[in-house]
mmCIF file with all atom_site columns, C-alpha atoms in Angstrom:
data_model
loop_
_atom_site.group_PDB
_atom_site.id
_atom_site.type_symbol
_atom_site.label_atom_id
_atom_site.label_alt_id
_atom_site.label_comp_id
_atom_site.label_asym_id
_atom_site.label_entity_id
_atom_site.label_seq_id
_atom_site.pdbx_PDB_ins_code
_atom_site.Cartn_x
_atom_site.Cartn_y
_atom_site.Cartn_z
_atom_site.occupancy
_atom_site.B_iso_or_equiv
_atom_site.pdbx_formal_charge
_atom_site.auth_seq_id
_atom_site.auth_comp_id
_atom_site.auth_asym_id
_atom_site.auth_atom_id
_atom_site.pdbx_PDB_model_num
ATOM 1   C CA . MET A 1 1   ? -13.617 -36.729 19.102 1.00 35.00 ? 388 MET A CA 1
ATOM 2   C CA . ILE A 1 2   ? -13.648 -33.332 20.767 1.00 35.00 ? 389 ILE A CA 1
ATOM 3   C CA . GLU A 1 3   ? -11.260 -33.007 23.683 1.00 40.00 ? 390 GLU A CA 1
ATOM 4   C CA . SER A 1 4   ? -11.642 -30.913 26.825 1.00 38.00 ? 391 SER A CA 1
ATOM 5   C CA . VAL A 1 5   ? -14.564 -28.744 25.786 1.00 39.00 ? 392 VAL A CA 1
ATOM 6   C CA . ALA A 1 6   ? -16.670 -27.432 28.663 1.00 36.00 ? 393 ALA A CA 1
ATOM 7   C CA . SER A 1 7   ? -19.190 -24.720 29.179 1.00 34.00 ? 394 SER A CA 1
ATOM 8   C CA . GLY A 1 8   ? -18.486 -21.551 31.082 1.00 35.00 ? 395 GLY A CA 1
ATOM 9   C CA . PRO A 1 9   ? -18.154 -17.775 30.734 1.00 35.00 ? 396 PRO A CA 1
ATOM 10  C CA . ARG A 1 10  ? -15.833 -16.371 28.144 1.00 33.00 ? 397 ARG A CA 1
ATOM 11  C CA . PRO A 1 11  ? -13.257 -13.557 28.087 1.00 33.00 ? 398 PRO A CA 1
ATOM 12  C CA . ALA A 1 12  ? -12.996 -10.507 26.030 1.00 31.00 ? 399 ALA A CA 1
ATOM 13  C CA . ALA A 1 13  ? -13.006 -9.505  22.514 1.00 34.00 ? 400 ALA A CA 1
ATOM 14  C CA . VAL A 1 14  ? -15.363 -9.307  19.545 1.00 35.00 ? 401 VAL A CA 1
ATOM 15  C CA . ALA A 1 15  ? -12.935 -8.288  16.833 1.00 38.00 ? 402 ALA A CA 1
ATOM 16  C CA . GLY A 1 16  ? -13.997 -5.677  14.325 1.00 49.00 ? 403 GLY A CA 1
ATOM 17  C CA . GLU A 1 17  ? -12.765 -6.322  10.803 1.00 51.00 ? 404 GLU A CA 1
ATOM 18  C CA . GLY A 1 18  ? -9.233  -5.031  10.309 1.00 60.00 ? 405 GLY A CA 1
ATOM 19  C CA . LEU A 1 19  ? -8.616  -4.249  13.982 1.00 72.00 ? 406 LEU A CA 1
ATOM 20  C CA . SER A 1 20  ? -5.476  -5.225  15.862 1.00 78.00 ? 407 SER A CA 1
ATOM 21  C CA . ALA A 1 21  ? -5.866  -7.734  18.689 1.00 78.00 ? 408 ALA A CA 1
ATOM 22  C CA . ALA A 1 22  ? -5.407  -5.012  21.310 1.00 84.00 ? 409 ALA A CA 1
ATOM 23  C CA . ARG A 1 23  ? -7.942  -2.694  19.708 1.00 86.00 ? 410 ARG A CA 1
ATOM 24  C CA . ALA A 1 24  ? -10.385 -5.557  19.182 1.00 84.00 ? 411 ALA A CA 1
ATOM 25  C CA . ARG A 1 25  ? -10.121 -6.361  22.874 1.00 85.00 ? 412 ARG A CA 1
ATOM 26  C CA . ILE A 1 26  ? -11.060 -2.795  23.800 1.00 90.00 ? 413 ILE A CA 1
ATOM 27  C CA . LEU A 1 27  ? -14.029 -2.953  21.442 1.00 87.00 ? 414 LEU A CA 1
ATOM 28  C CA . SER A 1 28  ? -15.096 -6.270  22.942 1.00 82.00 ? 415 SER A CA 1
ATOM 29  C CA . LEU A 1 29  ? -15.048 -4.788  26.435 1.00 87.00 ? 416 LEU A CA 1
ATOM 30  C CA . LEU A 1 30  ? -17.200 -1.885  25.297 1.00 87.00 ? 417 LEU A CA 1
ATOM 31  C CA . ARG A 1 31  ? -19.648 -4.226  23.596 1.00 80.00 ? 418 ARG A CA 1
ATOM 32  C CA . GLY A 1 32  ? -19.767 -6.648  26.490 1.00 75.00 ? 419 GLY A CA 1
ATOM 33  C CA . ASP A 1 33  ? -21.017 -4.151  29.087 1.00 74.00 ? 420 ASP A CA 1
ATOM 34  C CA . ASP A 1 34  ? -23.874 -1.687  28.717 1.00 73.00 ? 421 ASP A CA 1
ATOM 35  C CA . SER A 1 35  ? -22.406 0.663   31.319 1.00 83.00 ? 422 SER A CA 1
ATOM 36  C CA . ASP A 1 36  ? -20.012 3.511   30.508 1.00 90.00 ? 423 ASP A CA 1
ATOM 37  C CA . TRP A 1 37  ? -16.270 2.926   30.203 1.00 93.00 ? 424 TRP A CA 1
ATOM 38  C CA . THR A 1 38  ? -13.559 5.392   31.152 1.00 95.00 ? 425 THR A CA 1
ATOM 39  C CA . VAL A 1 39  ? -9.865  5.314   30.336 1.00 95.00 ? 426 VAL A CA 1
ATOM 40  C CA . SER A 1 40  ? -9.030  4.446   33.945 1.00 94.00 ? 427 SER A CA 1
ATOM 41  C CA . ARG A 1 41  ? -11.498 1.565   33.944 1.00 94.00 ? 428 ARG A CA 1
ATOM 42  C CA . LEU A 1 42  ? -10.023 0.171   30.733 1.00 95.00 ? 429 LEU A CA 1
ATOM 43  C CA . VAL A 1 43  ? -6.518  0.548   32.135 1.00 94.00 ? 430 VAL A CA 1
ATOM 44  C CA . ALA A 1 44  ? -7.531  -1.493  35.180 1.00 92.00 ? 431 ALA A CA 1
ATOM 45  C CA . GLU A 1 45  ? -9.105  -4.135  32.952 1.00 89.00 ? 432 GLU A CA 1
ATOM 46  C CA . THR A 1 46  ? -6.301  -4.480  30.409 1.00 89.00 ? 433 THR A CA 1
ATOM 47  C CA . GLY A 1 47  ? -3.140  -3.296  32.155 1.00 89.00 ? 434 GLY A CA 1
ATOM 48  C CA . SER A 1 48  ? -2.325  -1.041  29.199 1.00 90.00 ? 435 SER A CA 1
ATOM 49  C CA . HIS A 1 49  ? -0.937  2.483   29.515 1.00 93.00 ? 436 HIS A CA 1
ATOM 50  C CA . PRO A 1 50  ? -3.568  5.273   29.591 1.00 93.00 ? 437 PRO A CA 1
ATOM 51  C CA . ASN A 1 51  ? -2.119  6.887   26.484 1.00 94.00 ? 438 ASN A CA 1
ATOM 52  C CA . THR A 1 52  ? -2.390  3.580   24.625 1.00 93.00 ? 439 THR A CA 1
ATOM 53  C CA . ILE A 1 53  ? -6.004  3.198   25.719 1.00 94.00 ? 440 ILE A CA 1
ATOM 54  C CA . ARG A 1 54  ? -6.803  6.750   24.569 1.00 94.00 ? 441 ARG A CA 1
ATOM 55  C CA . GLU A 1 55  ? -5.217  6.039   21.188 1.00 93.00 ? 442 GLU A CA 1
ATOM 56  C CA . HIS A 1 56  ? -7.347  2.908   20.750 1.00 93.00 ? 443 HIS A CA 1
ATOM 57  C CA . LEU A 1 57  ? -10.512 4.706   21.850 1.00 94.00 ? 444 LEU A CA 1
ATOM 58  C CA . ASP A 1 58  ? -9.891  7.619   19.495 1.00 92.00 ? 445 ASP A CA 1
ATOM 59  C CA . ALA A 1 59  ? -9.427  5.177   16.609 1.00 90.00 ? 446 ALA A CA 1
ATOM 60  C CA . LEU A 1 60  ? -12.600 3.251   17.489 1.00 90.00 ? 447 LEU A CA 1
ATOM 61  C CA . VAL A 1 61  ? -14.603 6.478   17.717 1.00 89.00 ? 448 VAL A CA 1
ATOM 62  C CA . ALA A 1 62  ? -13.188 7.659   14.392 1.00 85.00 ? 449 ALA A CA 1
ATOM 63  C CA . ALA A 1 63  ? -14.155 4.330   12.816 1.00 81.00 ? 450 ALA A CA 1
ATOM 64  C CA . GLY A 1 64  ? -17.707 4.626   14.112 1.00 81.00 ? 451 GLY A CA 1
ATOM 65  C CA . LEU A 1 65  ? -17.330 1.557   16.334 1.00 84.00 ? 452 LEU A CA 1
ATOM 66  C CA . ALA A 1 66  ? -17.454 3.467   19.625 1.00 88.00 ? 453 ALA A CA 1
ATOM 67  C CA . ARG A 1 67  ? -18.983 6.736   20.791 1.00 89.00 ? 454 ARG A CA 1
ATOM 68  C CA . VAL A 1 68  ? -18.406 9.297   23.503 1.00 92.00 ? 455 VAL A CA 1
ATOM 69  C CA . VAL A 1 69  ? -21.254 9.385   26.014 1.00 89.00 ? 456 VAL A CA 1
ATOM 70  C CA . ASP A 1 70  ? -22.584 12.934  26.155 1.00 76.00 ? 457 ASP A CA 1
ATOM 71  C CA . ASP A 1 71  ? -25.382 12.352  28.641 1.00 57.00 ? 458 ASP A CA 1
ATOM 72  C CA . ALA A 1 72  ? -23.258 11.320  31.644 1.00 47.00 ? 459 ALA A CA 1
ATOM 73  C CA . PRO A 1 73  ? -24.472 12.937  34.892 1.00 50.00 ? 460 PRO A CA 1
ATOM 74  C CA . ALA A 1 74  ? -22.514 16.024  35.897 1.00 48.00 ? 461 ALA A CA 1
ATOM 75  C CA . ARG A 1 75  ? -20.123 15.650  38.803 1.00 49.00 ? 462 ARG A CA 1
ATOM 76  C CA . ARG A 1 76  ? -20.750 17.731  41.895 1.00 50.00 ? 463 ARG A CA 1
ATOM 77  C CA . ASP A 1 77  ? -17.126 17.937  42.892 1.00 52.00 ? 464 ASP A CA 1
ATOM 78  C CA . ARG A 1 78  ? -14.567 20.124  41.228 1.00 56.00 ? 465 ARG A CA 1
ATOM 79  C CA . GLY A 1 79  ? -12.693 19.077  38.166 1.00 61.00 ? 466 GLY A CA 1
ATOM 80  C CA . ARG A 1 80  ? -13.580 17.903  34.704 1.00 71.00 ? 467 ARG A CA 1
ATOM 81  C CA . PRO A 1 81  ? -15.406 14.561  34.684 1.00 83.00 ? 468 PRO A CA 1
ATOM 82  C CA . PRO A 1 82  ? -13.635 11.739  32.834 1.00 89.00 ? 469 PRO A CA 1
ATOM 83  C CA . THR A 1 83  ? -14.709 11.073  29.260 1.00 92.00 ? 470 THR A CA 1
ATOM 84  C CA . ARG A 1 84  ? -16.996 8.053   29.042 1.00 94.00 ? 471 ARG A CA 1
ATOM 85  C CA . TYR A 1 85  ? -17.295 5.656   26.142 1.00 94.00 ? 472 TYR A CA 1
ATOM 86  C CA . ARG A 1 86  ? -19.684 3.025   24.860 1.00 90.00 ? 473 ARG A CA 1
ATOM 87  C CA . ALA A 1 87  ? -19.771 0.778   21.825 1.00 86.00 ? 474 ALA A CA 1
ATOM 88  C CA . ALA A 1 88  ? -21.683 2.248   18.906 1.00 81.00 ? 475 ALA A CA 1
ATOM 89  C CA . SER A 1 89  ? -24.910 0.590   17.913 1.00 71.00 ? 476 SER A CA 1
ATOM 90  C CA . PRO A 1 90  ? -24.485 -1.748  14.907 1.00 59.00 ? 477 PRO A CA 1
ATOM 91  C CA . TRP A 1 91  ? -27.242 0.297   13.277 1.00 57.00 ? 478 TRP A CA 1
ATOM 92  C CA . VAL A 1 92  ? -24.861 3.251   13.432 1.00 53.00 ? 479 VAL A CA 1
ATOM 93  C CA . SER A 1 93  ? -21.543 1.535   12.752 1.00 47.00 ? 480 SER A CA 1
ATOM 94  C CA . GLY A 1 94  ? -22.874 -0.635  9.934  1.00 48.00 ? 481 GLY A CA 1
ATOM 95  C CA . LEU A 1 95  ? -23.669 -4.324  9.578  1.00 49.00 ? 482 LEU A CA 1
ATOM 96  C CA . ASP A 1 96  ? -22.043 -6.245  12.412 1.00 54.00 ? 483 ASP A CA 1
ATOM 97  C CA . SER A 1 97  ? -21.133 -9.733  11.231 1.00 59.00 ? 484 SER A CA 1
ATOM 98  C CA . SER A 1 98  ? -20.956 -10.882 14.848 1.00 62.00 ? 485 SER A CA 1
ATOM 99  C CA . LEU A 1 99  ? -24.754 -10.529 15.045 1.00 64.00 ? 486 LEU A CA 1
ATOM 100 C CA . PHE A 1 100 ? -25.144 -12.881 12.098 1.00 70.00 ? 487 PHE A CA 1
ATOM 101 C CA . VAL A 1 101 ? -22.633 -15.329 13.515 1.00 74.00 ? 488 VAL A CA 1
ATOM 102 C CA . GLY A 1 102 ? -24.406 -15.243 16.860 1.00 73.00 ? 489 GLY A CA 1
ATOM 103 C CA . ALA A 1 103 ? -27.766 -15.995 15.243 1.00 79.00 ? 490 ALA A CA 1
ATOM 104 C CA . LEU A 1 104 ? -26.271 -18.865 13.265 1.00 84.00 ? 491 LEU A CA 1
ATOM 105 C CA . LEU A 1 105 ? -24.572 -20.357 16.317 1.00 86.00 ? 492 LEU A CA 1
ATOM 106 C CA . ALA A 1 106 ? -27.785 -20.078 18.322 1.00 85.00 ? 493 ALA A CA 1
ATOM 107 C CA . GLU A 1 107 ? -29.545 -22.086 15.638 1.00 91.00 ? 494 GLU A CA 1
ATOM 108 C CA . VAL A 1 108 ? -26.808 -24.738 15.694 1.00 92.00 ? 495 VAL A CA 1
ATOM 109 C CA . ALA A 1 109 ? -26.900 -24.859 19.502 1.00 92.00 ? 496 ALA A CA 1
ATOM 110 C CA . GLU A 1 110 ? -30.425 -26.278 19.396 1.00 93.00 ? 497 GLU A CA 1
ATOM 111 C CA . ARG A 1 111 ? -29.189 -29.500 17.822 1.00 93.00 ? 498 ARG A CA 1
ATOM 112 C CA . ASP A 1 112 ? -28.118 -32.489 19.895 1.00 94.00 ? 499 ASP A CA 1
ATOM 113 C CA . ASP A 1 113 ? -24.837 -32.701 17.965 1.00 95.00 ? 500 ASP A CA 1
ATOM 114 C CA . ALA A 1 114 ? -24.164 -28.946 18.165 1.00 95.00 ? 501 ALA A CA 1
ATOM 115 C CA . ALA A 1 115 ? -20.654 -29.290 19.591 1.00 94.00 ? 502 ALA A CA 1
ATOM 116 C CA . GLU A 1 116 ? -19.613 -31.728 16.851 1.00 96.00 ? 503 GLU A CA 1
ATOM 117 C CA . ILE A 1 117 ? -21.005 -29.453 14.130 1.00 95.00 ? 504 ILE A CA 1
ATOM 118 C CA . ALA A 1 118 ? -19.228 -26.444 15.618 1.00 94.00 ? 505 ALA A CA 1
ATOM 119 C CA . HIS A 1 119 ? -15.969 -28.378 15.870 1.00 95.00 ? 506 HIS A CA 1
ATOM 120 C CA . ARG A 1 120 ? -16.118 -29.361 12.204 1.00 96.00 ? 507 ARG A CA 1
ATOM 121 C CA . ALA A 1 121 ? -17.020 -25.785 11.280 1.00 94.00 ? 508 ALA A CA 1
ATOM 122 C CA . GLY A 1 122 ? -14.012 -24.540 13.213 1.00 93.00 ? 509 GLY A CA 1
ATOM 123 C CA . ARG A 1 123 ? -11.700 -26.859 11.335 1.00 95.00 ? 510 ARG A CA 1
ATOM 124 C CA . ARG A 1 124 ? -13.220 -25.788 8.032  1.00 94.00 ? 511 ARG A CA 1
ATOM 125 C CA . TRP A 1 125 ? -12.841 -22.134 9.041  1.00 91.00 ? 512 TRP A CA 1
ATOM 126 C CA . ALA A 1 126 ? -9.160  -22.736 9.862  1.00 92.00 ? 513 ALA A CA 1
ATOM 127 C CA . ASP A 1 127 ? -8.617  -24.466 6.507  1.00 92.00 ? 514 ASP A CA 1
ATOM 128 C CA . ALA A 1 128 ? -10.003 -21.386 4.767  1.00 89.00 ? 515 ALA A CA 1
ATOM 129 C CA . LEU A 1 129 ? -7.842  -19.117 6.908  1.00 88.00 ? 516 LEU A CA 1
ATOM 130 C CA . GLN A 1 130 ? -4.726  -21.066 5.984  1.00 88.00 ? 517 GLN A CA 1
ATOM 131 C CA . ARG A 1 131 ? -5.458  -20.661 2.275  1.00 87.00 ? 518 ARG A CA 1
ATOM 132 C CA . ALA A 1 132 ? -5.744  -16.900 2.737  1.00 84.00 ? 519 ALA A CA 1
ATOM 133 C CA . VAL A 1 133 ? -2.968  -16.337 5.280  1.00 83.00 ? 520 VAL A CA 1
ATOM 134 C CA . PRO A 1 134 ? -1.144  -13.032 4.642  1.00 79.00 ? 521 PRO A CA 1
ATOM 135 C CA . ALA A 1 135 ? 2.521   -13.085 3.720  1.00 81.00 ? 522 ALA A CA 1
ATOM 136 C CA . GLU A 1 136 ? 3.614   -11.712 7.093  1.00 78.00 ? 523 GLU A CA 1
ATOM 137 C CA . LEU A 1 137 ? 2.060   -14.740 8.834  1.00 83.00 ? 524 LEU A CA 1
ATOM 138 C CA . ALA A 1 138 ? 3.411   -17.388 6.486  1.00 83.00 ? 525 ALA A CA 1
ATOM 139 C CA . GLY A 1 139 ? 5.041   -20.073 8.606  1.00 85.00 ? 526 GLY A CA 1
ATOM 140 C CA . ALA A 1 140 ? 3.860   -18.476 11.845 1.00 87.00 ? 527 ALA A CA 1
ATOM 141 C CA . GLU A 1 141 ? 3.423   -20.540 14.994 1.00 89.00 ? 528 GLU A CA 1
ATOM 142 C CA . LEU A 1 142 ? 0.050   -21.180 16.631 1.00 91.00 ? 529 LEU A CA 1
ATOM 143 C CA . VAL A 1 143 ? 0.444   -18.352 19.161 1.00 92.00 ? 530 VAL A CA 1
ATOM 144 C CA . GLU A 1 144 ? 1.098   -15.795 16.425 1.00 91.00 ? 531 GLU A CA 1
ATOM 145 C CA . LEU A 1 145 ? -1.871  -17.005 14.402 1.00 91.00 ? 532 LEU A CA 1
ATOM 146 C CA . MET A 1 146 ? -4.220  -16.938 17.386 1.00 91.00 ? 533 MET A CA 1
ATOM 147 C CA . ASP A 1 147 ? -3.008  -13.420 18.152 1.00 87.00 ? 534 ASP A CA 1
ATOM 148 C CA . ALA A 1 148 ? -3.787  -12.318 14.589 1.00 84.00 ? 535 ALA A CA 1
ATOM 149 C CA . LEU A 1 149 ? -7.318  -13.688 15.023 1.00 86.00 ? 536 LEU A CA 1
ATOM 150 C CA . GLY A 1 150 ? -7.910  -11.571 18.113 1.00 82.00 ? 537 GLY A CA 1
ATOM 151 C CA . PHE A 1 151 ? -7.440  -14.103 20.939 1.00 88.00 ? 538 PHE A CA 1
ATOM 152 C CA . ASP A 1 152 ? -4.658  -12.081 22.632 1.00 87.00 ? 539 ASP A CA 1
ATOM 153 C CA . PRO A 1 153 ? -2.668  -15.200 23.637 1.00 91.00 ? 540 PRO A CA 1
ATOM 154 C CA . VAL A 1 154 ? 0.192   -15.391 26.098 1.00 92.00 ? 541 VAL A CA 1
ATOM 155 C CA . VAL A 1 155 ? 2.469   -18.376 26.740 1.00 93.00 ? 542 VAL A CA 1
ATOM 156 C CA . THR A 1 156 ? 2.803   -19.442 30.373 1.00 93.00 ? 543 THR A CA 1
ATOM 157 C CA . GLU A 1 157 ? 5.923   -20.776 32.062 1.00 90.00 ? 544 GLU A CA 1
ATOM 158 C CA . GLY A 1 158 ? 4.434   -24.256 31.827 1.00 89.00 ? 545 GLY A CA 1
ATOM 159 C CA . GLY A 1 159 ? 4.125   -23.998 28.052 1.00 90.00 ? 546 GLY A CA 1
ATOM 160 C CA . SER A 1 160 ? 0.341   -23.689 27.826 1.00 93.00 ? 547 SER A CA 1
ATOM 161 C CA . VAL A 1 161 ? -1.303  -20.778 26.038 1.00 95.00 ? 548 VAL A CA 1
ATOM 162 C CA . VAL A 1 162 ? -3.808  -18.499 27.777 1.00 94.00 ? 549 VAL A CA 1
ATOM 163 C CA . LEU A 1 163 ? -6.325  -16.874 25.423 1.00 94.00 ? 550 LEU A CA 1
ATOM 164 C CA . ARG A 1 164 ? -7.098  -13.553 27.074 1.00 90.00 ? 551 ARG A CA 1
ATOM 165 C CA . ALA A 1 165 ? -9.655  -12.434 24.480 1.00 87.00 ? 552 ALA A CA 1
ATOM 166 C CA . CYS A 1 166 ? -12.515 -13.990 22.512 1.00 86.00 ? 553 CYS A CA 1
ATOM 167 C CA . PRO A 1 167 ? -13.464 -12.810 18.997 1.00 79.00 ? 554 PRO A CA 1
ATOM 168 C CA . MET A 1 168 ? -17.005 -14.170 19.521 1.00 80.00 ? 555 MET A CA 1
ATOM 169 C CA . LEU A 1 169 ? -17.719 -12.917 23.013 1.00 77.00 ? 556 LEU A CA 1
ATOM 170 C CA . ASP A 1 170 ? -21.459 -12.272 22.717 1.00 73.00 ? 557 ASP A CA 1
ATOM 171 C CA . ALA A 1 171 ? -22.148 -15.646 21.098 1.00 79.00 ? 558 ALA A CA 1
ATOM 172 C CA . ALA A 1 172 ? -19.886 -17.404 23.600 1.00 83.00 ? 559 ALA A CA 1
ATOM 173 C CA . ARG A 1 173 ? -21.843 -16.001 26.514 1.00 81.00 ? 560 ARG A CA 1
ATOM 174 C CA . ARG A 1 174 ? -25.025 -17.502 25.083 1.00 83.00 ? 561 ARG A CA 1
ATOM 175 C CA . ASP A 1 175 ? -23.670 -20.796 23.740 1.00 87.00 ? 562 ASP A CA 1
ATOM 176 C CA . PRO A 1 176 ? -20.218 -21.405 25.268 1.00 89.00 ? 563 PRO A CA 1
ATOM 177 C CA . GLU A 1 177 ? -19.973 -25.081 24.321 1.00 92.00 ? 564 GLU A CA 1
ATOM 178 C CA . VAL A 1 178 ? -20.660 -24.355 20.664 1.00 93.00 ? 565 VAL A CA 1
ATOM 179 C CA . VAL A 1 179 ? -18.198 -21.462 20.429 1.00 91.00 ? 566 VAL A CA 1
ATOM 180 C CA . CYS A 1 180 ? -15.495 -23.279 22.396 1.00 93.00 ? 567 CYS A CA 1
ATOM 181 C CA . SER A 1 181 ? -15.881 -26.328 20.153 1.00 95.00 ? 568 SER A CA 1
ATOM 182 C CA . MET A 1 182 ? -15.431 -24.141 17.101 1.00 94.00 ? 569 MET A CA 1
ATOM 183 C CA . HIS A 1 183 ? -12.342 -22.479 18.530 1.00 94.00 ? 570 HIS A CA 1
ATOM 184 C CA . LEU A 1 184 ? -10.871 -25.849 19.424 1.00 95.00 ? 571 LEU A CA 1
ATOM 185 C CA . GLY A 1 185 ? -11.277 -26.945 15.800 1.00 95.00 ? 572 GLY A CA 1
ATOM 186 C CA . VAL A 1 186 ? -9.536  -23.785 14.639 1.00 94.00 ? 573 VAL A CA 1
ATOM 187 C CA . ALA A 1 187 ? -6.607  -24.305 17.008 1.00 95.00 ? 574 ALA A CA 1
ATOM 188 C CA . GLN A 1 188 ? -6.212  -27.962 16.073 1.00 94.00 ? 575 GLN A CA 1
ATOM 189 C CA . VAL A 1 189 ? -5.818  -27.118 12.395 1.00 94.00 ? 576 VAL A CA 1
ATOM 190 C CA . LEU A 1 190 ? -3.623  -24.057 12.903 1.00 92.00 ? 577 LEU A CA 1
ATOM 191 C CA . ALA A 1 191 ? -1.306  -26.006 15.230 1.00 91.00 ? 578 ALA A CA 1
ATOM 192 C CA . GLN A 1 192 ? -0.260  -28.094 12.211 1.00 82.00 ? 579 GLN A CA 1
ATOM 193 C CA . SER A 1 193 ? 0.968   -30.935 14.342 1.00 70.00 ? 580 SER A CA 1
ATOM 194 C CA . GLY A 1 194 ? 0.078   -34.550 14.846 1.00 69.00 ? 581 GLY A CA 1
ATOM 195 C CA . GLY A 1 195 ? -0.187  -34.069 18.583 1.00 78.00 ? 582 GLY A CA 1
ATOM 196 C CA . THR A 1 196 ? -3.121  -33.344 20.839 1.00 91.00 ? 583 THR A CA 1
ATOM 197 C CA . VAL A 1 197 ? -4.585  -29.873 21.183 1.00 93.00 ? 584 VAL A CA 1
ATOM 198 C CA . GLU A 1 198 ? -6.912  -29.323 24.126 1.00 94.00 ? 585 GLU A CA 1
ATOM 199 C CA . LEU A 1 199 ? -8.977  -26.314 25.121 1.00 95.00 ? 586 LEU A CA 1
ATOM 200 C CA . GLN A 1 200 ? -10.024 -25.611 28.698 1.00 94.00 ? 587 GLN A CA 1
ATOM 201 C CA . PRO A 1 201 ? -12.592 -22.791 28.795 1.00 92.00 ? 588 PRO A CA 1
ATOM 202 C CA . MET A 1 202 ? -11.695 -20.242 31.482 1.00 89.00 ? 589 MET A CA 1
ATOM 203 C CA . GLY A 1 203 ? -8.898  -22.511 32.665 1.00 91.00 ? 590 GLY A CA 1
ATOM 204 C CA . ALA A 1 204 ? -7.000  -19.495 33.974 1.00 91.00 ? 591 ALA A CA 1
ATOM 205 C CA . PRO A 1 205 ? -8.087  -16.238 35.624 1.00 89.00 ? 592 PRO A CA 1
ATOM 206 C CA . GLU A 1 206 ? -7.209  -14.345 32.430 1.00 88.00 ? 593 GLU A CA 1
ATOM 207 C CA . GLY A 1 207 ? -9.114  -16.610 30.054 1.00 89.00 ? 594 GLY A CA 1
ATOM 208 C CA . CYS A 1 208 ? -9.198  -19.968 28.305 1.00 93.00 ? 595 CYS A CA 1
ATOM 209 C CA . VAL A 1 209 ? -6.210  -22.298 28.154 1.00 95.00 ? 596 VAL A CA 1
ATOM 210 C CA . LEU A 1 210 ? -4.819  -24.149 25.129 1.00 94.00 ? 597 LEU A CA 1
ATOM 211 C CA . ARG A 1 211 ? -2.507  -27.104 25.686 1.00 93.00 ? 598 ARG A CA 1
ATOM 212 C CA . CYS A 1 212 ? -0.565  -28.784 22.909 1.00 91.00 ? 599 CYS A CA 1
ATOM 213 C CA . SER A 1 213 ? 1.259   -32.071 23.338 1.00 85.00 ? 600 SER A CA 1
ATOM 214 C CA . GLY A 1 214 ? 2.948   -34.622 21.165 1.00 68.00 ? 601 GLY A CA 1
#
């Protein structure tokens, strides 16, 4: 039985293949908003240092995942306007697997048992991930594994885990119950414990909350 799955908006990050969690979060922000992004805006959103943000943006642009906006309106005041960024179109950056995943999840969402199917799929996904876990993550705890998957987790003083990013942001916005059910299945398998793992979508201001007990 699925525990503590509810609908609601989702936090950041559609992870590009091979990206770090931090860089995937930046890419997710760019993809999740059609307006232009500046370094200062990303700093305010993530809390990262401006130089770190610039490094991530430069890497995303170099990889063809982001682009510099060259049609921004000229400023009337003095000074050089800030560089503005947007996510690159998938037609430019190559096939975006998130589009396929989103289409598949939308199809599943039309079924009455969509949440149960997604939950089972999540567990199956986690089983496959465990069989292919890299050497540096062998024996890693749940928080480390969720971080490697792009969820940008942080442990609270109370022991719960806040997931500050979502590797399926676009799909989650359309079908939150399906995506949350899948992520719950993933967490339950990766926790490798006989206890209870619960997921509360947007249970904290920063994102979703995982609670493990037992």
